[in-house]
Structure formats: C-alpha cells, structure tokens
Tab-separated table of C-alpha atoms and ligand atoms in Angstrom:
chain	number	residue	atom	x	y	z
J	1	MET	CA	0.000	0.000	0.000
J	2	ASN	CA	1.461	3.340	-1.094
J	3	SER	CA	-0.848	5.239	1.234
J	4	VAL	CA	0.364	8.086	3.425
J	5	VAL	CA	-1.136	10.308	6.104
J	6	VAL	CA	0.616	13.384	7.480
J	7	VAL	CA	-0.850	15.554	10.265
J	8	HIS	CA	0.137	18.795	11.999
J	9	GLY	CA	-0.886	20.348	15.283
J	10	GLY	CA	-0.140	23.956	14.357
J	11	GLY	CA	2.891	26.188	14.178
J	12	ALA	CA	3.806	27.417	17.669
J	13	SER	CA	6.342	29.810	19.146
J	14	SER	CA	7.194	27.290	21.852
J	15	ILE	CA	5.580	24.362	23.621
J	16	SER	CA	6.132	24.014	27.355
J	17	LYS	CA	7.827	20.871	28.593
J	18	ASP	CA	4.766	19.585	30.430
J	19	ARG	CA	2.556	19.905	27.329
J	20	LYS	CA	5.055	18.324	24.947
J	21	GLU	CA	4.235	14.709	25.749
J	22	ARG	CA	0.479	15.286	25.552
J	23	VAL	CA	0.902	17.059	22.227
J	24	ARG	CA	3.119	14.283	20.907
J	25	LEU	CA	0.600	11.616	21.924
J	26	GLY	CA	-2.275	13.532	20.339
J	27	ILE	CA	-0.529	14.012	17.041
J	28	ILE	CA	0.525	10.348	16.919
J	29	GLN	CA	-3.027	9.246	17.662
J	30	ALA	CA	-4.345	11.419	14.830
J	31	ALA	CA	-1.872	10.058	12.264
J	32	THR	CA	-2.515	6.482	13.376
J	33	THR	CA	-6.277	6.973	13.102
J	34	GLY	CA	-5.934	8.375	9.575
J	35	TYR	CA	-3.602	5.564	8.538
J	36	ASN	CA	-5.933	2.867	9.906
J	37	ILE	CA	-8.803	4.384	7.926
J	38	LEU	CA	-6.708	4.030	4.753
J	39	LYS	CA	-5.652	0.483	5.668
J	40	GLU	CA	-9.299	-0.474	6.019
J	41	GLY	CA	-10.004	0.805	2.513
J	42	GLY	CA	-11.173	4.328	3.390
J	43	SER	CA	-10.556	7.228	1.024
J	44	ALA	CA	-8.062	10.067	1.447
J	45	VAL	CA	-11.022	12.314	2.369
J	46	ASP	CA	-12.123	9.820	5.076
J	47	ALA	CA	-8.559	9.711	6.427
J	48	VAL	CA	-7.993	13.466	6.673
J	49	GLU	CA	-11.421	14.006	8.222
J	50	GLY	CA	-10.824	11.181	10.734
J	51	ALA	CA	-7.385	12.500	11.703
J	52	VAL	CA	-8.640	16.058	12.162
J	53	ILE	CA	-11.602	14.903	14.289
J	54	VAL	CA	-9.109	13.319	16.716
J	55	LEU	CA	-7.321	16.674	17.035
J	56	GLU	CA	-10.555	18.689	17.298
J	57	ASN	CA	-11.537	16.418	20.205
J	58	ASP	CA	-8.192	16.928	21.972
J	59	PRO	CA	-8.079	20.088	24.146
J	60	GLU	CA	-4.303	20.418	23.616
J	61	PHE	CA	-4.862	21.726	20.092
J	62	ASN	CA	-6.337	24.965	18.783
J	63	ALA	CA	-9.414	23.491	17.072
J	64	GLY	CA	-12.770	22.132	18.258
J	65	CYS	CA	-12.769	21.874	22.074
J	66	GLY	CA	-9.263	23.393	22.399
J	67	SER	CA	-10.054	26.484	20.330
J	68	VAL	CA	-8.596	29.832	21.359
J	69	LEU	CA	-11.040	32.587	22.330
J	70	ASN	CA	-12.067	35.742	20.537
J	71	VAL	CA	-12.068	39.178	22.188
J	72	ASN	CA	-15.411	38.384	23.865
J	73	GLY	CA	-14.148	35.089	25.267
J	74	GLU	CA	-16.139	32.997	22.784
J	75	VAL	CA	-15.162	30.217	20.397
J	76	GLU	CA	-15.622	30.792	16.653
J	77	MET	CA	-14.117	28.159	14.392
J	78	ASP	CA	-13.046	27.829	10.742
J	79	ALA	CA	-12.482	24.613	8.754
J	80	SER	CA	-12.072	23.342	5.202
J	81	ILE	CA	-11.605	20.083	3.336
J	82	MET	CA	-10.816	19.243	-0.290
J	83	SER	CA	-10.557	16.165	-2.461
J	84	GLY	CA	-7.851	16.087	-5.125
J	85	GLU	CA	-10.241	14.095	-7.299
J	86	GLY	CA	-12.294	16.711	-9.135
J	87	LEU	CA	-11.239	19.507	-6.734
J	88	SER	CA	-14.429	19.199	-4.677
J	89	SER	CA	-14.203	21.384	-1.607
J	90	GLY	CA	-16.171	22.427	1.449
J	91	ALA	CA	-15.578	25.095	4.078
J	92	VAL	CA	-17.229	26.793	7.046
J	93	SER	CA	-16.219	29.935	8.907
J	94	ALA	CA	-17.039	31.610	12.216
J	95	VAL	CA	-19.109	28.604	13.356
J	96	ARG	CA	-20.068	28.243	17.006
J	97	CYS	CA	-21.422	25.513	19.259
J	98	ILE	CA	-20.467	22.449	17.234
J	99	ALA	CA	-17.838	19.933	18.277
J	100	ASN	CA	-16.389	19.102	14.872
J	101	PRO	CA	-16.371	21.871	12.258
J	102	ILE	CA	-14.492	19.593	9.845
J	103	LYS	CA	-17.556	17.302	9.653
J	104	LEU	CA	-19.667	20.312	8.691
J	105	ALA	CA	-17.130	21.363	6.042
J	106	ARG	CA	-17.328	17.870	4.544
J	107	LEU	CA	-21.130	18.047	4.474
J	108	VAL	CA	-20.906	21.401	2.654
J	109	MET	CA	-18.664	19.678	0.104
J	110	GLU	CA	-20.879	16.643	-0.355
J	111	LYS	CA	-24.436	17.851	0.244
J	112	THR	CA	-24.600	21.380	-1.171
J	113	PRO	CA	-23.886	22.958	-4.564
J	114	HIS	CA	-21.587	25.429	-2.750
J	115	CYS	CA	-18.023	25.438	-1.426
J	116	PHE	CA	-18.324	27.686	1.613
J	117	LEU	CA	-20.975	28.497	4.258
J	118	THR	CA	-20.573	30.992	7.073
J	119	GLY	CA	-22.234	32.205	10.296
J	120	GLN	CA	-25.988	31.786	10.512
J	121	GLY	CA	-26.321	29.893	7.212
J	122	ALA	CA	-23.703	27.388	8.334
J	123	ALA	CA	-25.544	26.952	11.659
J	124	GLU	CA	-28.888	26.380	9.893
J	125	PHE	CA	-27.264	23.874	7.543
J	126	ALA	CA	-25.683	22.040	10.480
J	127	ALA	CA	-29.106	21.770	12.135
J	128	ALA	CA	-30.708	20.572	8.889
J	129	MET	CA	-28.035	17.856	8.651
J	130	GLY	CA	-28.859	16.729	12.192
J	131	MET	CA	-25.525	17.855	13.631
J	132	PRO	CA	-25.864	18.190	17.407
J	133	THR	CA	-25.057	21.550	19.009
J	134	VAL	CA	-22.926	21.783	22.133
J	135	PRO	CA	-23.177	24.644	24.646
J	136	GLY	CA	-20.560	27.290	23.737
J	137	GLU	CA	-18.958	27.027	27.215
J	138	GLN	CA	-18.216	23.352	26.597
J	139	LEU	CA	-15.623	24.398	24.014
J	140	VAL	CA	-13.955	26.885	26.367
J	141	THR	CA	-10.992	25.468	28.281
J	142	GLU	CA	-9.333	26.938	31.359
J	143	ARG	CA	-6.061	27.163	29.472
J	144	ASN	CA	-7.639	29.273	26.749
J	145	VAL	CA	-9.337	31.592	29.275
J	146	LYS	CA	-5.861	32.222	30.739
J	147	ARG	CA	-4.324	32.697	27.297
J	148	LEU	CA	-6.910	35.346	26.468
J	149	GLU	CA	-6.339	37.178	29.761
J	150	LYS	CA	-2.580	37.111	29.206
J	151	GLU	CA	-2.946	38.307	25.638
J	152	LYS	CA	-5.142	41.222	26.716
J	153	GLN	CA	-2.675	42.244	29.440
J	154	GLU	CA	0.389	41.948	27.240
J	155	LYS	CA	-1.079	43.525	24.134
J	156	ASP	CA	1.219	46.104	22.507
J	157	ALA	CA	4.238	45.072	24.594
J	158	GLN	CA	4.355	41.766	22.745
J	159	LYS	CA	5.931	40.474	19.575
J	160	PRO	CA	4.322	41.503	16.287
J	161	ASP	CA	1.076	39.633	15.507
J	162	GLN	CA	2.724	37.567	12.786
J	163	GLN	CA	5.046	35.915	15.288
J	164	LYS	CA	2.750	35.149	18.166
J	165	ASN	CA	1.889	31.759	19.517
J	166	LEU	CA	0.035	30.045	16.682
J	167	GLY	CA	-1.885	26.827	16.295
J	168	THR	CA	-4.349	24.954	14.110
J	169	VAL	CA	-4.689	21.338	13.059
J	170	GLY	CA	-4.531	19.710	9.656
J	171	ALA	CA	-3.995	16.530	7.681
J	172	VAL	CA	-3.088	15.452	4.159
J	173	ALA	CA	-3.388	11.950	2.730
J	174	LEU	CA	-2.875	9.759	-0.311
J	175	ASP	CA	-5.117	6.673	-0.628
J	176	SER	CA	-4.649	3.385	-2.466
J	177	LYS	CA	-6.616	4.679	-5.471
J	178	GLY	CA	-4.158	7.539	-5.952
J	179	ASN	CA	-6.461	10.253	-4.626
J	180	VAL	CA	-5.121	12.986	-2.350
J	181	ALA	CA	-7.034	15.195	0.117
J	182	TYR	CA	-6.491	17.769	2.837
J	183	ALA	CA	-8.429	18.966	5.899
J	184	THR	CA	-7.622	21.960	8.150
J	185	SER	CA	-9.486	23.185	11.245
J	186	THR	CA	-8.863	25.995	13.736
J	187	GLY	CA	-10.124	28.269	16.474
J	188	GLY	CA	-8.083	31.040	14.803
J	189	ILE	CA	-6.007	33.566	16.711
J	190	VAL	CA	-6.346	34.519	20.403
J	191	ASN	CA	-8.210	37.794	21.036
J	192	LYS	CA	-9.375	38.028	17.406
J	193	MET	CA	-12.251	40.326	16.515
J	194	VAL	CA	-15.723	38.777	16.446
J	195	GLY	CA	-16.376	37.535	12.907
J	196	ARG	CA	-12.686	37.416	11.971
J	197	VAL	CA	-12.107	34.753	9.334
J	198	GLY	CA	-8.582	33.461	8.841
J	199	ASP	CA	-6.864	31.468	6.130
J	200	THR	CA	-7.985	28.042	7.322
J	201	PRO	CA	-11.387	27.881	5.566
J	202	CYS	CA	-10.106	29.586	2.403
J	203	ILE	CA	-9.280	27.083	-0.316
J	204	GLY	CA	-5.801	27.907	-1.630
J	205	SER	CA	-4.677	29.455	1.650
J	206	GLY	CA	-5.551	26.970	4.439
J	207	GLY	CA	-4.979	24.058	2.091
J	208	TYR	CA	-5.348	22.658	-1.410
J	209	ALA	CA	-5.607	19.248	-3.049
J	210	ASP	CA	-5.209	18.319	-6.703
J	211	ASN	CA	-4.421	14.736	-7.717
J	212	ASP	CA	-2.126	16.043	-10.456
J	213	ILE	CA	0.083	17.942	-7.995
J	214	GLY	CA	-0.488	16.890	-4.378
J	215	ALA	CA	-2.190	18.005	-1.178
J	216	ILE	CA	-1.163	20.578	1.422
J	217	SER	CA	-2.468	21.835	4.772
J	218	THR	CA	-1.084	25.039	6.282
J	219	THR	CA	-0.790	26.697	9.687
J	220	GLY	CA	0.526	30.034	10.882
J	221	HIS	CA	-0.380	33.700	10.847
J	222	GLY	CA	-3.680	33.667	8.959
J	223	GLU	CA	-3.547	37.171	7.544
J	224	SER	CA	-0.078	36.519	6.070
J	225	ILE	CA	-1.149	33.119	4.696
J	226	LEU	CA	-4.180	34.714	3.029
J	227	LYS	CA	-2.096	37.460	1.455
J	228	VAL	CA	0.296	35.007	-0.216
J	229	ASN	CA	-2.217	32.162	-0.844
J	230	LEU	CA	0.303	29.909	0.858
J	231	ALA	CA	-1.209	26.529	-0.078
J	232	ARG	CA	-1.704	27.166	-3.784
J	233	LEU	CA	1.599	29.054	-4.017
J	234	THR	CA	3.467	26.022	-2.677
J	235	LEU	CA	1.723	23.696	-5.150
J	236	PHE	CA	2.533	26.145	-7.951
J	237	HIS	CA	6.243	25.700	-7.200
J	238	ILE	CA	5.764	21.917	-7.371
J	239	GLU	CA	4.044	22.294	-10.759
J	240	GLN	CA	7.132	24.212	-11.853
J	241	GLY	CA	9.309	21.200	-11.053
J	242	LYS	CA	10.397	21.811	-7.465
J	243	THR	CA	10.479	18.992	-4.901
J	244	LEU	CA	7.967	19.168	-2.043
J	245	GLU	CA	10.664	20.400	0.341
J	246	GLU	CA	12.023	23.016	-2.055
J	247	ALA	CA	8.506	24.281	-2.775
J	248	ALA	CA	7.691	24.539	0.943
J	249	ASP	CA	10.937	26.399	1.652
J	250	MET	CA	10.278	28.821	-1.188
J	251	SER	CA	6.699	29.722	-0.248
J	252	LEU	CA	7.329	29.902	3.523
J	253	GLY	CA	10.461	31.957	2.814
J	254	TYR	CA	8.474	34.313	0.610
J	255	MET	CA	5.821	34.814	3.313
J	256	LYS	CA	8.505	35.524	5.898
J	257	SER	CA	10.539	37.950	3.803
J	258	LYS	CA	7.532	39.788	2.375
J	259	LEU	CA	5.335	39.983	5.495
J	260	LYS	CA	7.386	38.649	8.417
J	261	GLY	CA	4.666	35.991	8.587
J	262	LEU	CA	5.565	32.659	10.182
J	263	GLY	CA	3.898	29.333	9.560
J	264	GLY	CA	4.189	25.720	8.543
J	265	VAL	CA	3.005	23.249	5.906
J	266	ILE	CA	2.541	19.506	5.449
J	267	LEU	CA	2.525	18.001	1.960
J	268	VAL	CA	1.960	14.743	0.134
J	269	ASN	CA	1.965	13.839	-3.579
J	270	LYS	CA	0.687	11.031	-5.788
J	271	ALA	CA	4.026	9.213	-5.648
J	272	GLY	CA	3.680	8.958	-1.874
J	273	ASP	CA	6.412	11.515	-1.136
J	274	TRP	CA	5.702	13.678	1.887
J	275	ALA	CA	7.252	16.721	3.560
J	276	VAL	CA	6.847	18.861	6.689
J	277	LYS	CA	8.338	22.356	6.979
J	278	TRP	CA	7.887	25.329	9.263
J	279	THR	CA	9.342	28.751	10.028
J	280	SER	CA	7.699	29.055	13.460
J	281	ALA	CA	9.793	27.820	16.409
J	282	SER	CA	8.028	24.469	16.392
J	283	MET	CA	5.259	22.485	14.692
J	284	PRO	CA	4.040	19.152	16.071
J	285	TRP	CA	3.686	16.713	13.154
J	286	ALA	CA	3.421	13.006	12.392
J	287	ALA	CA	3.525	10.984	9.182
J	288	ALA	CA	2.445	7.372	8.689
J	289	LYS	CA	3.664	5.346	5.715
J	290	ASP	CA	4.800	1.766	5.010
J	291	GLY	CA	4.050	0.651	8.570
J	292	LYS	CA	6.284	3.353	10.085
J	293	LEU	CA	5.274	6.405	12.071
J	294	HIS	CA	7.557	9.448	11.970
J	295	SER	CA	6.904	12.348	14.331
J	296	GLY	CA	8.474	15.501	15.721
J	297	ILE	CA	7.849	18.862	17.345
J	298	GLU	CA	11.017	20.891	16.908
J	299	LEU	CA	13.855	20.763	14.384
J	300	ASP	CA	16.155	17.751	14.784
J	301	ASP	CA	13.708	15.934	16.992
J	302	THR	CA	12.329	13.251	14.671
J	303	ASN	CA	11.246	9.900	16.125
J	304	VAL	CA	10.422	6.826	14.050
J	305	ILE	CA	8.481	3.853	15.405
J	306	ASP	CA	6.760	0.807	13.873
J	307	LEU	CA	3.018	1.065	13.562
J	308	PRO	CA	1.056	-1.795	15.143
I	1	LIG	N1	-3.894	29.994	10.544
I	1	LIG	C1	-4.722	30.091	11.707
I	1	LIG	C2	-5.505	31.368	11.673
I	1	LIG	O1	-4.909	32.413	11.452
I	1	LIG	C3	-3.985	30.028	12.990
I	1	LIG	C4	-2.825	29.093	13.000
I	1	LIG	O2	-2.634	28.266	12.144
I	1	LIG	O3	-2.059	29.198	13.933
I	1	LIG	O4	-6.668	31.354	11.894
C-alpha cells in the first residue's frame, strides 16, 4: 500500500515541557487513526477528516474543544476540506457551538452545490443535517481563558502579531486509489475580533488538493497566509518542477521575507512523497507510511516507530 497520512498540530512559538508529551501523543493518535482508515479501505477524504476529528476532540490543540477565544471570550471556528479528485471542496467559517467543524465542512462539500458556508447559514445547515449543538462554554478550556487574559494584558508590549503563539490542526493523505485530500481546522487567533475569518477555511490558503500535484495543509499567521495564498503558491512551485521540500521552503520563505509571517506546511503527492516544513519555532507533526510512524515537534527531533 502506497498510502500516506501526514498531520500537523499547528505552528507554535514554543511548547512548554509539560505539554510536549500530551501534544506528541495527540498528534501520533491522529496520524494512526488516519492511517488505519486508509488500511481499512477508506478514502483520502475519510482519512484526513478522521485524523482532524481526533485533534478537534483533543483540548491540547487549537481546534474544536481546544479552540482559542475571541475578544469576547467565545469560540468561533473555521475549517475546510478538499478532495484532489475533481477539486471538490467544502468550508465553514465563524461557526459556534459544534464539536467538529471539519464534519460540517465535509457536508458542505458533499451535500450542497456550494463550497463555503458561514455564520448563521452554516448553523442552519448544520441543524438541517442533524448535527448536534454543544453549549458554547463546553468548548472553552481553562487554558484558553488564561491565554486570552494574558494576551489582553500583554497587548502592545508583545511580539508583532505575525510571530505570536500560533496553532491549528490539519492533515493530508494519499489513498490506495491515488487520490489525495487535505483537511484543516482551527479556532483562529487569540483575542481576534468577532467575525474574523482566517486562512484556514479559504481554499488555496488553508490548504489545497489536486491529484495532479499533491495536497497541502497550512498553519501560521492567517492574515499573512491569506495574502500570499500559501497553499496554492506552494503547489505552484511543485508544478514548476520543485520537490515538495524546495517548494515549501520557497513559499514559507516568501511569506517571511515579504510579510514577516511565520507558519508551517505539510505536503503529500501522488508518488507517496511527503514533507513537513515550518518557520515558526516548532510544529508538532506526524507521518504514517509503510508501517512506520515518523513524528516531531522541533527541528532535529524526529522519532520513528513501527506502527502496530
Ligand atoms: N492559521 C490560523 C488562523 O490564522 C492560525 C494558525 O494556524 O495558527 O486562523
């Protein structure tokens, strides 16, 4: 089986020692879940959705129940998903009170003639699809309440926005039929304005998938990623003959030099090659292929283990 799954847990400025192990376990669980879906004959879309659901359900990550809070202390989430077969895509933005925005994005892709639903329309569609709502407070963690307080106190004295603590989750996959897909999901950026939409739900910025080129999921400073269309830009370099790693270095380098924007990407192509790259201080990631699981958080910290 040539199948591959790669996941990320968001670009971050640093991850404290006590969180590191929990983050590592979460990311490994997500990659393993995605890989098992492929092994059982699931599609690349099934695998990326399954991997992202694991991360949305893990409070260590900025998505689903670990989402950062907006200026009012509420959770508003963005997500998108795309199949490299036919370029079908689905996205939702600024959604509240649902546990798994990536499931809603997939329903937009599969059950509507549209690519993107937002706010009230997305909420009505979720209800029509029978998606249960959860009380908003259920998505608010103690850690994120503290992060918001800290952010409000430190505002102005801090680093520029583009280099703050970032986070988001994502996955890319190649299945046994040669189809690629990506999924990305986030709570966005701490202390964001109400209604702020980042790069994550925007096809071409938060991710892209085309069987002829590959699939990519991005993380990092959303406004910078939007301005350079980071996902599609990276795939453009691959179309021009660059390797996955060269393409990632070029597009992340461009975003940094042009806008001082930091971020990270994960990539896979039809040949089963994969790559992970980031310009933030760290980016938890894991990749499953050929019965092996590779993972890391910072540079020079790659572990490889056999998958069960
Ligand atoms: N890109 C996300 C956003 O700006 C955040 C992140 O990936 O850290 O919404």
